[in-house]
Amino acid sequence: MANLENTEHPETDLSVAHPVTLWAQDGQALAATCFEPHAQPVLANVVFLPGIGVPQRVFRALGCWLASEGIRALSFDYRGLGRSTAARAFASASLSVWATQDAPAALDYVRTRFDDDPVLIAHSFGGQALGLTSDLHRVRGAILVGAQLAHPHHWHGLDRLRVELLWRVLLPLAHRLSNPIPRWMIGEPLPAGVAREWSHWGRSGDWLLSCVPGARERYAAFSAPILSYGAWDDKVAPPSAVNALLDCFTGTRPTRVALQRADLATPRVGHFGLLRSTPGRLVWPDFKRFVLECQACRVQ
């Protein structure tokens, strides 16, 4: 889903962050950042899979924290977002290309450079990408944050009106007039090809399931452990939409964490809060525990 909130994270320590370049199979260069633990052994590897319109800077705070805990993390910008914005990147970008070309490039980097299968931390669309290609299935596990199947029937009242307006009017109009579409629509400039496919999924009968051949089968074939988080006030990923995606993963038994206000003693989480230091640090130790459990299970 869209980047509908402010995603700046100025509080992060970038001393562990090193810029790297990924290469997709079609030759597209992607800007990435490796968060490297210092003065301690690397316990595990993590790859962040972003949502729609979510640049890699959103993951800085979490990446630095994981590195401080001995876990190497890799973030990247899909083509047409953040620092991956060469002209060719805009021309070739779509949701399907993000999932089948860009995301696998991040996993391949970890496997080639560090000889390890990573754990995914997939935000929003990042979790949906697991049904678009089996190239993302060779992982130790996946933490899903606000990942959902975004059919309009999961929203009600004004919230449903907003998503219907986005998919049926704003995105179809914008991708015909501009590439990228304007920043004011979702918070970041978005490649026209992404907006086109996004609006197509939104107008379909069953989100991407009715648009992407084999998606149901690929979700069912994913067998690694899944830990899924949804927040009570996440208007981009309401509980029924989060559950609809998890129900597709019939080849594993996802652990569902439906956060309530009393669980975190914070007034707001929204769609991005668990990626920020506040309130994210309240659940990041659980992220770490899951990552290390996945690492240990594969070793045994």
XYZ file of C-alpha atoms in Angstrom, residues 20-283:
264
model
C 26.165 -0.770 -1.861
C 24.783 -1.378 -5.335
C 22.549 -4.297 -6.309
C 22.083 -5.524 -9.862
C 18.791 -6.973 -11.036
C 18.835 -9.716 -13.679
C 17.781 -7.227 -16.366
C 20.837 -5.060 -15.588
C 19.076 -2.372 -13.557
C 21.225 -0.903 -10.769
C 19.548 -0.489 -7.384
C 20.775 1.676 -4.510
C 21.094 -0.275 -1.268
C 22.506 0.026 2.246
C 24.182 -2.682 4.290
C 23.952 -2.276 8.069
C 27.026 -4.121 9.322
C 27.613 -5.194 12.950
C 30.862 -3.846 14.359
C 33.233 -5.594 16.773
C 31.022 -8.671 17.135
C 30.200 -11.799 15.143
C 27.358 -11.633 12.635
C 24.571 -13.812 14.015
C 22.172 -13.679 11.055
C 21.217 -11.746 7.927
C 18.035 -9.796 7.224
C 16.686 -8.263 4.020
C 14.043 -5.527 4.129
C 11.293 -5.679 1.482
C 9.592 -2.261 1.279
C 5.984 -1.338 0.607
C 4.686 0.735 -2.288
C 6.234 4.196 -2.325
C 8.420 3.394 0.683
C 12.097 4.387 0.249
C 14.840 2.540 2.076
C 15.465 5.405 4.489
C 12.349 4.234 6.360
C 14.357 1.201 7.553
C 17.415 3.088 8.848
C 16.470 3.036 12.529
C 15.647 -0.666 12.494
C 18.702 -1.507 10.392
C 21.037 0.263 12.807
C 19.391 -1.386 15.799
C 19.690 -4.855 14.269
C 23.363 -4.216 13.502
C 23.930 -3.199 17.126
C 22.449 -6.575 18.093
C 24.751 -8.546 15.773
C 22.332 -8.955 12.853
C 23.399 -7.736 9.427
C 20.579 -6.001 7.509
C 20.202 -4.953 3.873
C 17.806 -2.266 2.683
C 17.294 -1.130 -0.905
C 15.231 1.123 -3.125
C 13.041 -0.452 -5.782
C 13.680 0.986 -9.237
C 12.029 4.380 -9.548
C 12.112 5.113 -5.799
C 14.510 6.817 -3.421
C 18.037 6.691 -4.838
C 17.208 4.179 -7.612
C 15.834 6.843 -9.919
C 17.729 6.723 -13.206
C 15.523 7.398 -16.248
C 15.592 3.732 -17.264
C 14.390 2.779 -13.774
C 11.189 4.795 -14.197
C 10.556 3.308 -17.622
C 10.735 -0.325 -16.504
C 9.178 -0.135 -13.023
C 6.016 -1.987 -12.029
C 4.880 -3.917 -8.969
C 5.557 -7.186 -10.770
C 9.070 -6.059 -11.744
C 9.765 -4.931 -8.176
C 8.859 -8.407 -6.951
C 10.426 -10.521 -9.700
C 13.567 -8.485 -10.464
C 14.430 -6.070 -7.659
C 13.607 -8.028 -4.500
C 15.430 -11.189 -5.689
C 18.515 -9.051 -6.383
C 18.677 -8.203 -2.674
C 18.439 -11.857 -1.646
C 21.047 -12.827 -4.234
C 23.427 -10.187 -2.842
C 23.245 -11.715 0.637
C 23.657 -15.266 -0.645
C 26.581 -14.389 -2.907
C 28.414 -12.023 -0.571
C 27.723 -13.704 2.782
C 26.858 -17.305 1.825
C 23.613 -17.258 3.787
C 19.856 -17.308 3.280
C 18.336 -14.247 4.974
C 15.228 -13.634 7.030
C 12.844 -11.175 5.385
C 11.311 -8.182 7.126
C 8.577 -7.342 4.641
C 6.474 -4.219 4.983
C 3.048 -3.955 3.305
C 3.519 -4.800 -0.411
C 6.786 -6.491 0.556
C 4.736 -9.298 2.074
C 2.489 -9.528 -0.971
C 5.583 -9.983 -3.159
C 5.952 -13.539 -1.832
C 3.060 -14.550 -4.070
C 4.516 -12.977 -7.200
C 7.679 -15.085 -7.490
C 9.083 -18.237 -5.939
C 12.534 -16.576 -6.090
C 11.703 -15.095 -2.675
C 10.924 -18.434 -1.060
C 14.477 -19.559 -0.234
C 14.661 -17.714 3.059
C 14.891 -18.752 6.694
C 11.708 -16.941 7.667
C 9.659 -13.778 7.177
C 8.455 -11.028 9.490
C 5.465 -9.304 7.902
C 4.661 -5.763 9.074
C 1.315 -4.354 7.946
C 1.270 -6.786 4.997
C -2.199 -7.336 3.572
C -4.442 -8.249 0.662
C -5.866 -4.860 -0.161
C -9.301 -5.484 -1.659
C -11.634 -2.517 -0.948
C -14.105 -4.658 1.028
C -11.598 -4.642 3.912
C -12.319 -0.931 4.442
C -15.530 0.773 5.504
C -17.075 4.226 5.420
C -14.759 7.106 4.560
C -11.701 4.848 4.526
C -13.238 2.738 1.770
C -14.195 5.854 -0.149
C -10.584 7.036 -0.004
C -9.112 3.807 -1.337
C -11.753 3.550 -4.052
C -10.992 7.146 -5.077
C -7.260 6.371 -5.162
C -7.590 3.248 -7.302
C -10.458 4.263 -9.583
C -9.746 7.955 -10.159
C -6.460 9.388 -8.896
C -3.990 6.679 -9.911
C -5.519 5.976 -13.361
C -5.493 9.694 -14.145
C -2.030 10.314 -12.724
C -0.207 7.533 -14.561
C -1.559 8.842 -17.867
C -0.328 12.374 -17.204
C 3.028 11.973 -15.469
C 5.942 9.603 -14.931
C 6.606 9.627 -12.047
C 3.252 10.538 -10.560
C 3.410 13.537 -8.192
C 4.763 13.293 -4.665
C 1.634 14.811 -3.138
C -0.506 11.780 -3.984
C 1.162 9.227 -1.687
C 4.167 11.014 -0.161
C 6.807 9.923 -2.700
C 7.088 10.177 -6.511
C 5.847 6.873 -7.923
C 6.664 5.354 -11.336
C 3.696 5.387 -13.699
C 3.968 1.634 -14.320
C 3.622 0.985 -10.589
C 0.585 3.263 -10.357
C -0.982 1.536 -13.359
C -0.623 -1.972 -11.933
C -1.576 -0.850 -8.425
C -4.836 0.699 -9.611
C -5.549 -2.402 -11.723
C -5.207 -4.643 -8.680
C -7.384 -2.283 -6.644
C -10.206 -2.443 -9.188
C -10.046 -6.224 -9.536
C -12.265 -8.720 -7.810
C -9.644 -10.134 -5.455
C -6.617 -7.820 -5.407
C -3.544 -9.413 -7.010
C -4.967 -12.946 -6.723
C -7.167 -12.371 -9.755
C -4.444 -10.500 -11.675
C -1.269 -12.539 -11.174
C -1.369 -16.117 -12.533
C -0.151 -18.661 -9.995
C -0.188 -16.270 -7.023
C -2.334 -18.529 -4.833
C -0.082 -21.489 -5.553
C 3.066 -19.525 -4.737
C 1.654 -18.317 -1.414
C 0.676 -21.901 -0.584
C 4.174 -23.138 -1.480
C 5.929 -20.758 0.932
C 7.056 -23.007 3.793
C 9.319 -20.882 5.995
C 8.117 -19.593 9.406
C 6.113 -16.353 9.346
C 5.638 -13.796 12.126
C 3.007 -11.202 11.184
C 2.268 -7.881 12.876
C -0.825 -5.736 12.468
C -1.762 -2.681 14.543
C -5.174 -1.624 15.785
C -4.877 1.812 14.148
C -3.280 0.837 10.813
C -5.737 2.230 8.274
C -3.612 0.979 5.384
C -3.667 -2.621 6.645
C -6.853 -3.271 8.659
C -7.035 -6.611 10.514
C -9.263 -8.354 7.965
C -6.845 -7.446 5.135
C -3.855 -8.714 7.147
C -5.677 -11.963 7.926
C -6.683 -12.412 4.280
C -3.019 -12.469 3.241
C -2.001 -14.818 6.042
C -4.780 -17.220 5.096
C -3.039 -17.668 1.728
C 0.073 -19.150 3.394
C -1.276 -22.670 3.761
C 2.179 -24.266 3.534
C 3.257 -22.839 6.893
C 1.575 -21.782 10.151
C 1.918 -18.012 10.521
C 2.099 -16.521 13.994
C -0.291 -13.560 14.064
C 0.353 -10.632 16.390
C -2.628 -8.267 16.402
C -1.351 -5.338 18.455
C -3.812 -3.425 20.617
C -3.274 -0.031 22.228
C -2.719 -1.600 25.659
C 0.020 -3.877 24.305
C 2.431 -1.019 23.595
C 1.135 1.755 25.845
C 1.441 4.187 22.958
C -1.273 6.328 21.396
C -0.377 5.488 17.801
C 1.392 2.894 15.661
C -0.187 3.267 12.221
C 1.366 1.746 9.119
C 4.993 2.718 9.850
C 5.334 2.868 13.626
C 6.969 -0.537 14.042
C 9.744 0.570 11.691
C 10.509 3.666 13.792
C 12.478 3.796 17.027
C 9.296 4.892 18.789
C 7.325 2.711 19.298
C 9.285 0.124 17.285
C 11.888 -0.598 19.976
C 9.098 -2.115 22.080
C 8.757 -5.000 19.589
